[in-house]
CSV table of C-alpha atoms in Angstrom, one decimal:
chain,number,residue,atom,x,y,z
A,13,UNK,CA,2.4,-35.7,-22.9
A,14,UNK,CA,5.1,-35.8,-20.1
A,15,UNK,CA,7.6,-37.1,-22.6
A,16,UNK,CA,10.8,-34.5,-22.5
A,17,UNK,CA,10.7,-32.0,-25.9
A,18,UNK,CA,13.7,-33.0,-27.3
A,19,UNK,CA,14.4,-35.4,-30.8
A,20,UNK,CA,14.6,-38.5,-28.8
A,21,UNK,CA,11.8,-37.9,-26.8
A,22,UNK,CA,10.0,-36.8,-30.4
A,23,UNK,CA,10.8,-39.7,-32.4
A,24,UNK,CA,9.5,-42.0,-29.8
A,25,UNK,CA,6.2,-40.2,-30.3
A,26,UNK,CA,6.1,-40.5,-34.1
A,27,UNK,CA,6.9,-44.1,-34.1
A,28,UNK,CA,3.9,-44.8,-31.3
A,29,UNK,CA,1.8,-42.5,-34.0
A,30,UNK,CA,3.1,-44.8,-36.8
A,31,UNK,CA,2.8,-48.2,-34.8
A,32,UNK,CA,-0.6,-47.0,-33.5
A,33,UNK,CA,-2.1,-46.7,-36.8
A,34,UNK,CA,-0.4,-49.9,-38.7
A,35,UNK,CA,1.3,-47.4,-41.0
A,36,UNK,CA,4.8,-49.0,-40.8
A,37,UNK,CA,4.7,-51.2,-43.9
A,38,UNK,CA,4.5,-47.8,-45.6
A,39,UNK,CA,7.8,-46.3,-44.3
A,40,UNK,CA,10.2,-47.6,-45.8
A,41,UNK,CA,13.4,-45.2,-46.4
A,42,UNK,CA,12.2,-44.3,-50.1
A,43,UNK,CA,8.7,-44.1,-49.1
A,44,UNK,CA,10.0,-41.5,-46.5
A,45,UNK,CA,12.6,-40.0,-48.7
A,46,UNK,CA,9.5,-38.7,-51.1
A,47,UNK,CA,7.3,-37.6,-48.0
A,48,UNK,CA,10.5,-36.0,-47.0
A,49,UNK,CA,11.3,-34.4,-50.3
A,50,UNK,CA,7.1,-33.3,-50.7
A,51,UNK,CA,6.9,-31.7,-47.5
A,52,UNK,CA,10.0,-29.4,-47.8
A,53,UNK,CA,8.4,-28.7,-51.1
A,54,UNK,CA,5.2,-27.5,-49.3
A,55,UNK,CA,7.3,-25.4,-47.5
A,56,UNK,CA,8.9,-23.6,-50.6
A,57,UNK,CA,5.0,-23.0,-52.4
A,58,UNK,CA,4.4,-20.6,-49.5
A,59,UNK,CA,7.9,-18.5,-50.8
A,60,UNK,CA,7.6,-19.2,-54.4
A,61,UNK,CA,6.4,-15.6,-55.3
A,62,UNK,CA,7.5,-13.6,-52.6
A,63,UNK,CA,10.2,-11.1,-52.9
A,64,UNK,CA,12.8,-11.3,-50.6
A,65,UNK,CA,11.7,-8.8,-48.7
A,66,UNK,CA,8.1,-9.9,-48.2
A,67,UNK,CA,9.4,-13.8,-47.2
A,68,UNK,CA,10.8,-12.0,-44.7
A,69,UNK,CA,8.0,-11.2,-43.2
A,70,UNK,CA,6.0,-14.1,-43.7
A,71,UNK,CA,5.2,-14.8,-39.7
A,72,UNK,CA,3.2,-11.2,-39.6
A,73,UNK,CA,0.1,-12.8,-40.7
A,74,UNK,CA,-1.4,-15.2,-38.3
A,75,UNK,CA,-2.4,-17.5,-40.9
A,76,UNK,CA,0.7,-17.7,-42.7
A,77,UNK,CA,2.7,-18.2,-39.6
A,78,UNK,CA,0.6,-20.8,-38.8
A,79,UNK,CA,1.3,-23.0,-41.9
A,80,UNK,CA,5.1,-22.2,-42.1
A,81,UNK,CA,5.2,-23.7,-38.6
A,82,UNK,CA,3.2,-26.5,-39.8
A,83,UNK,CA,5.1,-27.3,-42.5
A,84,UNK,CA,8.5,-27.3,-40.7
A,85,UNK,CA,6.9,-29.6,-38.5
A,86,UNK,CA,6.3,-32.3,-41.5
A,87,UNK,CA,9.3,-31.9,-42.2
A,88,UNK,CA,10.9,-32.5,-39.1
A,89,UNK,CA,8.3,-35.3,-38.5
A,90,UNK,CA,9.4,-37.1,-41.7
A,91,UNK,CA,13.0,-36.2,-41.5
A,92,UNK,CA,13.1,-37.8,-38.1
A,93,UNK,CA,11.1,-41.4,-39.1
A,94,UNK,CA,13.5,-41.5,-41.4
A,95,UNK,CA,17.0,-41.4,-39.5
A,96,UNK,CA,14.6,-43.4,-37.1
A,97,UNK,CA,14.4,-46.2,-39.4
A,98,UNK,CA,17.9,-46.3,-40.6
A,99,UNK,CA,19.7,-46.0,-37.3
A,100,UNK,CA,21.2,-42.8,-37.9
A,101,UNK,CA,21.6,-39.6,-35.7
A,102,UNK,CA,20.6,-37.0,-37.1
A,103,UNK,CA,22.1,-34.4,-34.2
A,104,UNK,CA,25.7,-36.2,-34.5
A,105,UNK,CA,25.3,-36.3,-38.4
A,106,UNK,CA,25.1,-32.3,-38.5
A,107,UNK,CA,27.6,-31.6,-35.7
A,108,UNK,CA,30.2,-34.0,-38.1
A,109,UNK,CA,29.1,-32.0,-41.1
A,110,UNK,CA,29.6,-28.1,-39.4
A,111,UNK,CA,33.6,-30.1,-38.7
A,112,UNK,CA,33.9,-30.9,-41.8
A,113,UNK,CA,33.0,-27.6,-43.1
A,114,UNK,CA,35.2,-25.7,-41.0
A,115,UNK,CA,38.1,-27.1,-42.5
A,116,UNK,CA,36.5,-27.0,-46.3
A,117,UNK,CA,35.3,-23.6,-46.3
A,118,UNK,CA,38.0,-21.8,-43.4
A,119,UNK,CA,36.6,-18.5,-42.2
A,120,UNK,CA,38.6,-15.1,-43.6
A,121,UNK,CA,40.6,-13.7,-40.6
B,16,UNK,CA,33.5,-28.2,-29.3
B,17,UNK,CA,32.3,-28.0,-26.1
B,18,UNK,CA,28.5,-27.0,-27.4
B,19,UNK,CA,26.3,-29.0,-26.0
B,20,UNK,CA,24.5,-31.5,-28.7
B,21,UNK,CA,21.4,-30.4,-29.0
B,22,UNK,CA,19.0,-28.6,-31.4
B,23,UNK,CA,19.7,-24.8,-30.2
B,24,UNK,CA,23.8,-25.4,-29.5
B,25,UNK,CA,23.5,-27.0,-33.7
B,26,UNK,CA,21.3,-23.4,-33.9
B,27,UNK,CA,24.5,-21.8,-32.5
B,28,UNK,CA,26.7,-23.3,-34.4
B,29,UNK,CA,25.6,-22.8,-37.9
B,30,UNK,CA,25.0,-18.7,-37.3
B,31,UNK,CA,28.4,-18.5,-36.4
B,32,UNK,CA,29.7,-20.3,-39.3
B,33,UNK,CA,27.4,-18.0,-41.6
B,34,UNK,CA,28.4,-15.0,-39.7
B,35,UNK,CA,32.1,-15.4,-40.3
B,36,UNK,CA,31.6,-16.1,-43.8
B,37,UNK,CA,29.3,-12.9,-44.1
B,38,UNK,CA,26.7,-15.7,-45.7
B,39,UNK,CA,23.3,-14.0,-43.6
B,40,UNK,CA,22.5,-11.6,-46.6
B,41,UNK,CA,21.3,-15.0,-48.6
B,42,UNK,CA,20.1,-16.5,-45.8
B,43,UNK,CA,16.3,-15.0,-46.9
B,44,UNK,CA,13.4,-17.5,-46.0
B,45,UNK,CA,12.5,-17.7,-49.2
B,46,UNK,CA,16.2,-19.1,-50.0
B,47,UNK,CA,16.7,-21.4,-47.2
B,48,UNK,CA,13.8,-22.9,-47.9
B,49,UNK,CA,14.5,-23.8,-51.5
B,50,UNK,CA,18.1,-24.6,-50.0
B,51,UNK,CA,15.8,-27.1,-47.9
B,52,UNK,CA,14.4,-28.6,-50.7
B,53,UNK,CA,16.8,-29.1,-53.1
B,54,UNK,CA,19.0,-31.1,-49.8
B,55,UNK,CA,15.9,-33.2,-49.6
B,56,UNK,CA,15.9,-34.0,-53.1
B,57,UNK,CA,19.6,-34.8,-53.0
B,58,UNK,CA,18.6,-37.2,-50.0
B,59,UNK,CA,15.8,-38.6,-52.6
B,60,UNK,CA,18.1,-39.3,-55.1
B,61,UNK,CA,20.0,-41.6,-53.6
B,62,UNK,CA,16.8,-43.7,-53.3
B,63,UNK,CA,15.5,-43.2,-57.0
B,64,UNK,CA,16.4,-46.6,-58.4
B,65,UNK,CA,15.9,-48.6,-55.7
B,66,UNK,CA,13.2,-51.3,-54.6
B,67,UNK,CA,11.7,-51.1,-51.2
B,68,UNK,CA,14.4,-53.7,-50.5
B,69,UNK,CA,17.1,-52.3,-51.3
B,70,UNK,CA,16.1,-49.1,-50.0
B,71,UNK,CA,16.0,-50.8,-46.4
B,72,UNK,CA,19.4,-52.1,-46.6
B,73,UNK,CA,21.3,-48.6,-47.6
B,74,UNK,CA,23.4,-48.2,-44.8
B,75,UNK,CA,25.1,-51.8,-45.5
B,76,UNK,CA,27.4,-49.9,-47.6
B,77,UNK,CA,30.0,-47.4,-46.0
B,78,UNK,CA,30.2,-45.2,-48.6
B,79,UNK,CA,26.2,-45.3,-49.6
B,80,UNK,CA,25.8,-44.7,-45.3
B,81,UNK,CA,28.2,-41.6,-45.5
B,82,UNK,CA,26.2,-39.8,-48.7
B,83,UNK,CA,22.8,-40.6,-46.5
B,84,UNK,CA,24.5,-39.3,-43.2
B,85,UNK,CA,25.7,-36.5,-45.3
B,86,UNK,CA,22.9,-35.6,-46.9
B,87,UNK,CA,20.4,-36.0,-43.8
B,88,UNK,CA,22.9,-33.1,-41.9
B,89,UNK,CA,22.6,-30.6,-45.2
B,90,UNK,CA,18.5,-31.1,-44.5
B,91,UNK,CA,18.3,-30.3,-40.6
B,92,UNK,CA,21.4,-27.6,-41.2
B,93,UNK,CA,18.8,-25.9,-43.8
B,94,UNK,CA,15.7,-26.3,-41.4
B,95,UNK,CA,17.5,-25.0,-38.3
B,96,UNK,CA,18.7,-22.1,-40.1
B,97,UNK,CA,15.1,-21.8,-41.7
B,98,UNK,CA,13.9,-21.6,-38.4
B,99,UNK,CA,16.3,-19.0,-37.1
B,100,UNK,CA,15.8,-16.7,-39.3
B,101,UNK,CA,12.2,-16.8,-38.4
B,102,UNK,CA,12.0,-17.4,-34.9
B,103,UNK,CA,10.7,-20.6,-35.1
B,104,UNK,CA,10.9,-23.3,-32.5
B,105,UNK,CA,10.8,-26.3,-35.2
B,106,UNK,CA,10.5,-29.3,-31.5
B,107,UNK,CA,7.5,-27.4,-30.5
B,108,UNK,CA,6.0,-26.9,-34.3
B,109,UNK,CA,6.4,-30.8,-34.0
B,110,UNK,CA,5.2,-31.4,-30.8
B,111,UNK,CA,2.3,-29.4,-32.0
B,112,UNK,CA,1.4,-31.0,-34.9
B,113,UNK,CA,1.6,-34.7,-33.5
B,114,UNK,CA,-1.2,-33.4,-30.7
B,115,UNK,CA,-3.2,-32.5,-33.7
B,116,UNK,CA,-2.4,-35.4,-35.4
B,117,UNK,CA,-3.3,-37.5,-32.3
B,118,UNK,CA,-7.1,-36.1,-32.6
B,119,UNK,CA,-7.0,-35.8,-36.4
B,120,UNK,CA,-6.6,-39.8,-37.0
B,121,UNK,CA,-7.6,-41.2,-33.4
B,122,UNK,CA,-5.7,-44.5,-33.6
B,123,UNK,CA,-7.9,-47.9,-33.8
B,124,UNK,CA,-9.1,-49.3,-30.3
C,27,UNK,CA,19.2,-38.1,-86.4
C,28,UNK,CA,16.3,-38.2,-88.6
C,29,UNK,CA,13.7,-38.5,-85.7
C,30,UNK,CA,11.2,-35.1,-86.4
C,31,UNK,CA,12.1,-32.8,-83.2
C,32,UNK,CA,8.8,-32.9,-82.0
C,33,UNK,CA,7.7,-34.3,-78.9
C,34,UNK,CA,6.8,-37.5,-80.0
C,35,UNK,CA,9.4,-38.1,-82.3
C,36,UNK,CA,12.1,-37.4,-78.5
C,37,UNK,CA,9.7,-39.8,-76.7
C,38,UNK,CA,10.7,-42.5,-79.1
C,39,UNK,CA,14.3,-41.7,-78.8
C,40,UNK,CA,14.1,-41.9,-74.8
C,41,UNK,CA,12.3,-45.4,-75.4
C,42,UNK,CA,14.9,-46.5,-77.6
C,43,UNK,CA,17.6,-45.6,-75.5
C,44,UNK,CA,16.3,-47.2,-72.1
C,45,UNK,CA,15.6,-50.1,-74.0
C,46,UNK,CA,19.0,-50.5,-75.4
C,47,UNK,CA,20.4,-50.1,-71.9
C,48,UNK,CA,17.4,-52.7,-70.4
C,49,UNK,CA,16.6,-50.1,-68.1
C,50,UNK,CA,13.1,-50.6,-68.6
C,51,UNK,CA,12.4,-52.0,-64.7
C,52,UNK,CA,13.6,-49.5,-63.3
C,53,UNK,CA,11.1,-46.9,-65.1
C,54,UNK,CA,7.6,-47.6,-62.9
C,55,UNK,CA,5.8,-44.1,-62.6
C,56,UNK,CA,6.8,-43.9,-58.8
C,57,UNK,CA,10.5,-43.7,-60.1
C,58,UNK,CA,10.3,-42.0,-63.0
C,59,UNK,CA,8.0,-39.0,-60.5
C,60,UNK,CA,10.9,-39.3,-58.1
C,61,UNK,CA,13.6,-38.7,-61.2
C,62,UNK,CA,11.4,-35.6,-62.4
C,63,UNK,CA,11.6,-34.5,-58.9
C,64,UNK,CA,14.9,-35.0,-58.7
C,65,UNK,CA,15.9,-33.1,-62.1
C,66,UNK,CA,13.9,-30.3,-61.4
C,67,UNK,CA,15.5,-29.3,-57.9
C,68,UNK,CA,18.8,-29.6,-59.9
C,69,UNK,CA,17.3,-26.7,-62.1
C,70,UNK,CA,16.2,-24.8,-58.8
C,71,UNK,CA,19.6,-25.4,-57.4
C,72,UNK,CA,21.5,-23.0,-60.2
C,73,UNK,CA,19.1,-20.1,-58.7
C,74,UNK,CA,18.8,-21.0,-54.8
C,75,UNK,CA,21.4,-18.0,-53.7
C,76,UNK,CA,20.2,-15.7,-56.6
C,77,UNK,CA,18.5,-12.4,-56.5
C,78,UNK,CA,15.7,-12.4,-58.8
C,79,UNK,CA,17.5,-9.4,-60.8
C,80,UNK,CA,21.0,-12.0,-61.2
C,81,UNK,CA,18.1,-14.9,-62.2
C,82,UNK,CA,17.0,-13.0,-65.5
C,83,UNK,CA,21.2,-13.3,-66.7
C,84,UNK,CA,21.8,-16.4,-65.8
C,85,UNK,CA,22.2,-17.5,-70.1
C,86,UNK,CA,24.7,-14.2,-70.1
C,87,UNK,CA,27.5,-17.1,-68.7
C,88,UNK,CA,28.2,-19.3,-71.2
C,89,UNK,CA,28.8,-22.3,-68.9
C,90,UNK,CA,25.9,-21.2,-66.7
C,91,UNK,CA,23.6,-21.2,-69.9
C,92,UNK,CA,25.1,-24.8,-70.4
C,93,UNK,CA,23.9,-25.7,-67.1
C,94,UNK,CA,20.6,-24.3,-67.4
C,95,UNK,CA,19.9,-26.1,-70.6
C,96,UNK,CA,21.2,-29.1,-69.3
C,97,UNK,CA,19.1,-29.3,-66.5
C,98,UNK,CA,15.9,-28.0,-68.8
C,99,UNK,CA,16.5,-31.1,-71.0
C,100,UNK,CA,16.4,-33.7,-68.0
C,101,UNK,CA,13.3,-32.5,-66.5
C,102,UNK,CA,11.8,-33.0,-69.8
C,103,UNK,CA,13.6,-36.5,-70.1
C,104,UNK,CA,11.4,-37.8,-67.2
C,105,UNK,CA,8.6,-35.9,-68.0
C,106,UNK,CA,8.2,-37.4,-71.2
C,107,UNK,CA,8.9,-40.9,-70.1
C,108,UNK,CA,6.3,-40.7,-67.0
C,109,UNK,CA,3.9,-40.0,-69.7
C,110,UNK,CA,4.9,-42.6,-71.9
C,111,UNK,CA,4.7,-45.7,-69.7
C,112,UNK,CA,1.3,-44.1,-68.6
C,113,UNK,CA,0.3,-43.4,-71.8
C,114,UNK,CA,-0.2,-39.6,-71.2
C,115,UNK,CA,-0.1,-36.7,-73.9
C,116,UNK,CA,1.4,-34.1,-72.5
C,117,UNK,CA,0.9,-31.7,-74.7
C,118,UNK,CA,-3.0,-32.4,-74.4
C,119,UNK,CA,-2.9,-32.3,-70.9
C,120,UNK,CA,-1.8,-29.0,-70.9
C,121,UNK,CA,-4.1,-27.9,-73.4
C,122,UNK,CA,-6.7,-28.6,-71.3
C,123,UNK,CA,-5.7,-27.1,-68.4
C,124,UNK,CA,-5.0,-23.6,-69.8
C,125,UNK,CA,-9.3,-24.0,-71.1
C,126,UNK,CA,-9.4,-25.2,-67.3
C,127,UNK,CA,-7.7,-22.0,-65.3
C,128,UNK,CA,-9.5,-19.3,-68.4
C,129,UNK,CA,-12.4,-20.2,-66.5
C,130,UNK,CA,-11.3,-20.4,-63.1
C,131,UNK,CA,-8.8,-17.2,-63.6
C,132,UNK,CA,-11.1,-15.1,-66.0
C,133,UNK,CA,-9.0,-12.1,-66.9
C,134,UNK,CA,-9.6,-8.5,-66.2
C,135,UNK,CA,-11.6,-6.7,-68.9
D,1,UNK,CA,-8.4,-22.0,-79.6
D,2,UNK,CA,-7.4,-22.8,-82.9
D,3,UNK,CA,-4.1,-22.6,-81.7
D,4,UNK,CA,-1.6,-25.9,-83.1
D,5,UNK,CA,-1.5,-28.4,-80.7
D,6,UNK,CA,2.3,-28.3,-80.4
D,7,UNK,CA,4.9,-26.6,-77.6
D,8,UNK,CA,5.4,-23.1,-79.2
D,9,UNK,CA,1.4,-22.8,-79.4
D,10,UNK,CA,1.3,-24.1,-75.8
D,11,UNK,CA,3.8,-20.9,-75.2
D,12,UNK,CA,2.1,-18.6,-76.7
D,13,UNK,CA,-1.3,-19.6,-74.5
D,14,UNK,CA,0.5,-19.3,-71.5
D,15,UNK,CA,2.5,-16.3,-72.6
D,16,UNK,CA,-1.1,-14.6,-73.2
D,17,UNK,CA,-2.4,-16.2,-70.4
D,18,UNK,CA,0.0,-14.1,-67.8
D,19,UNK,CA,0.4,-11.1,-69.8
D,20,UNK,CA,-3.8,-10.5,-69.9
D,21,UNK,CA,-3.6,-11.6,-65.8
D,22,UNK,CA,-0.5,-9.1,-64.9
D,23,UNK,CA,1.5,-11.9,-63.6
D,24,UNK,CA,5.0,-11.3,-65.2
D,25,UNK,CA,6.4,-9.6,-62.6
D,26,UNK,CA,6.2,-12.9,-60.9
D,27,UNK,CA,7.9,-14.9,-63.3
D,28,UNK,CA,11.1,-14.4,-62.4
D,29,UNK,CA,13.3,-17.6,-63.8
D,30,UNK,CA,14.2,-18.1,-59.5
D,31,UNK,CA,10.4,-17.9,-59.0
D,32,UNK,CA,9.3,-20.3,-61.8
D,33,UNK,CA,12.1,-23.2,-61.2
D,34,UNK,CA,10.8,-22.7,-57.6
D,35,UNK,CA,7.0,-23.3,-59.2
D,36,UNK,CA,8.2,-26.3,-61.4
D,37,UNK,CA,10.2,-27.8,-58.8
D,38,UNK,CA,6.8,-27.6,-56.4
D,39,UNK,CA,4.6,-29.0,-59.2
D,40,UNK,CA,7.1,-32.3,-59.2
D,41,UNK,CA,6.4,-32.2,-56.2
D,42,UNK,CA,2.5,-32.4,-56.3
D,43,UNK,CA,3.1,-35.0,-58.6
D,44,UNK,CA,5.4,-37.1,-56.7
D,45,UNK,CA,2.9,-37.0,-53.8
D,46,UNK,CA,0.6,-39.2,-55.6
D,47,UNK,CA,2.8,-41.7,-55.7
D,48,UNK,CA,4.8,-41.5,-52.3
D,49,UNK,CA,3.2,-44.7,-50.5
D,50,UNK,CA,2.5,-46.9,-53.6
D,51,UNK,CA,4.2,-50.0,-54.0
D,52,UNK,CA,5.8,-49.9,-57.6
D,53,UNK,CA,3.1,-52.3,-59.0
D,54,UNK,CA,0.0,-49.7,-57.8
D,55,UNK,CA,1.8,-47.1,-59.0
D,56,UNK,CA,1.9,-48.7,-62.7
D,57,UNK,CA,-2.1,-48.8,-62.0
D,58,UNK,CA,-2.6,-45.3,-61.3
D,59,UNK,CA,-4.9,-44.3,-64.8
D,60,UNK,CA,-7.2,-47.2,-63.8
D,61,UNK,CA,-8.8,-45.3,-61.2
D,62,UNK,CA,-10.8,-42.1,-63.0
D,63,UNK,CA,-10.0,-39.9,-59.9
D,64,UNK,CA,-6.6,-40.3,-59.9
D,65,UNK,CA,-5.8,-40.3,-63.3
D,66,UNK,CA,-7.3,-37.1,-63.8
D,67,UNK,CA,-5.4,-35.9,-60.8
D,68,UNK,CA,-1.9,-37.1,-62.7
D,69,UNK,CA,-2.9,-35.3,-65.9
D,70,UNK,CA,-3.1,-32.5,-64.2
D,71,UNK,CA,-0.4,-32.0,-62.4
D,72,UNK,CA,2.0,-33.2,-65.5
D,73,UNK,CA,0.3,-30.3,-67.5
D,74,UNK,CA,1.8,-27.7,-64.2
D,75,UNK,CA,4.8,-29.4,-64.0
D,76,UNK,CA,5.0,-28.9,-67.9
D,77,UNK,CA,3.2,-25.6,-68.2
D,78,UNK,CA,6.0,-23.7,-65.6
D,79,UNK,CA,8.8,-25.7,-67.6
D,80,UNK,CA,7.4,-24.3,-70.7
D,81,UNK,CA,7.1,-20.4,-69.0
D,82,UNK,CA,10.9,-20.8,-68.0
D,83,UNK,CA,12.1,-21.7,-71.5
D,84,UNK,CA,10.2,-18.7,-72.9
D,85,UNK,CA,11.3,-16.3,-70.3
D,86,UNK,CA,15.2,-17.3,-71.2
D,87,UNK,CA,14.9,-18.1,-74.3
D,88,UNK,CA,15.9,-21.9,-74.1
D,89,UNK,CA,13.8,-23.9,-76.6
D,90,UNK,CA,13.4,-27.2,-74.8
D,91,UNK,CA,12.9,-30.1,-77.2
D,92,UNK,CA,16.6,-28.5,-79.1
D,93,UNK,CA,18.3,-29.1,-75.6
D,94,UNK,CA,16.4,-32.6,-75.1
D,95,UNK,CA,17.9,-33.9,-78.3
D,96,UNK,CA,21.1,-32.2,-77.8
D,97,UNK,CA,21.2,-34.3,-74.3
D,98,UNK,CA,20.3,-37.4,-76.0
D,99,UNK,CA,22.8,-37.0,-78.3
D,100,UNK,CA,25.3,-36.7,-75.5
D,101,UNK,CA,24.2,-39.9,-73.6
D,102,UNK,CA,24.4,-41.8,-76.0
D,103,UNK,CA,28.0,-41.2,-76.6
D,104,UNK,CA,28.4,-41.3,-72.5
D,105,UNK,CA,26.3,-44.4,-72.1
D,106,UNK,CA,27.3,-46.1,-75.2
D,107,UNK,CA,24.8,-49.4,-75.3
D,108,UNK,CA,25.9,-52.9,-75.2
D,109,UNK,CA,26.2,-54.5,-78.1
């Protein structure tokens, strides 16, 4: 595990995980747009009766901390395989959108 | 522009964007995370229709490639501001779950 | 119009109309989920930035309410055509889930 | 349970359901699109690696189908519960919708 902790470093690791295991016949963009969509799905069922208030405060128990971590990690995982297998940057694609949103939505003085 | 391009100068980048638009009060977990999942459906949708195929052969079309890029930023924007909000560090939470992963489904010899 | 509004007599009208537009192949099960998917985080999307208080007078705005029923209507588009090709009843399903959670979720005396 | 098998019926048992458990405090219309939209979700799952032929085969395996029944009668049991708390009545704004795409999507002759 000497790879560096960064998305490049990360992706490499999920496509050896992938490659390892045959799995790449399954992960196709769709296929990885649903796991996508599911996972960040998971996430929400944690929130979906909480207050506010109390979602707030949802990394105070160990246990629930410990599956809001491991859902943002799916969906990081799958998020990633995906730009992975399309080519696309996912770091470059967000700094172009905050641009573009500068201009669309200008800041009140 | 001179933020690096990384995960935590992206982190940077979106607070101050909500900050100046005074957007933090809706920033709850509980509605970034349904923020996250209604992006990821939006990144679904653009796959609904399609066979396995065509769904390989997306970013062939500019305009197709620019709704995907697009719609791949509003995900990680969501997620990195899911994370902030709750002190989450979503490229260890990944790095994490692939060591777990790694001894969950030990890869074929 | 003289299709009973019952839930069989709108399944018929969905067939009708995906026929008459040869839409057919594109409605496998793996789609039509996606689709449902799809239609519901549209519904989701209306409330994503509401407080639960502003969530109970959403139908108070007429175009809102339009929204709202809009939405409603095409999660139960693909709901209804999932269970069609799969030859589902819906309505039985349900039935016997609620018998299903009155003994899992027996209520306080 | 000599309720009618039909959706007001099915309203009425999951009305009574909630009220004899306590749980409308909970069923905020925000809370219960987030529920629906996770329920899609669980049903979407089942599907997410299938090739579109398996996923036409899905009821041929006991398991599974049972599996799909049930999480269509969720995905239409928190549908039904948002309708009822605002007062929408679902199958009216289905044919209403119908009637609108077939004016928008007139079909070839």
């Amino acid at each position: 595990m000497t790879e560096p902790l960064d998305v490049a470093g990360l992706q490499r690791r999920l496509t050896e995980f992938a490659a390892a295991r045959a799995w790449q016949p399954y992960h196709t963009p769709k296929n990885l747009s649903s796991a996508l969509s599911v996972e960040a799905s998971e996430l929400l069922e944690i929130f979906q009766w909480l207050t506010p208030e109390e979602s707030a405060r949802v990394m105070d128990d160990d246990g629930t901390a410990a599956r809001v971590r491991d859902e943002v990690a799916d969906v990081l995982a799958y998020l990633l395989q995906f730009c992975e297998v399309l080519g696309i940057d996912p770091l470059a694609a967000l700094d172009a959108k905050i641009d573009r949103n500068e201009r669309r939505f200008p800041a009140p003085e």
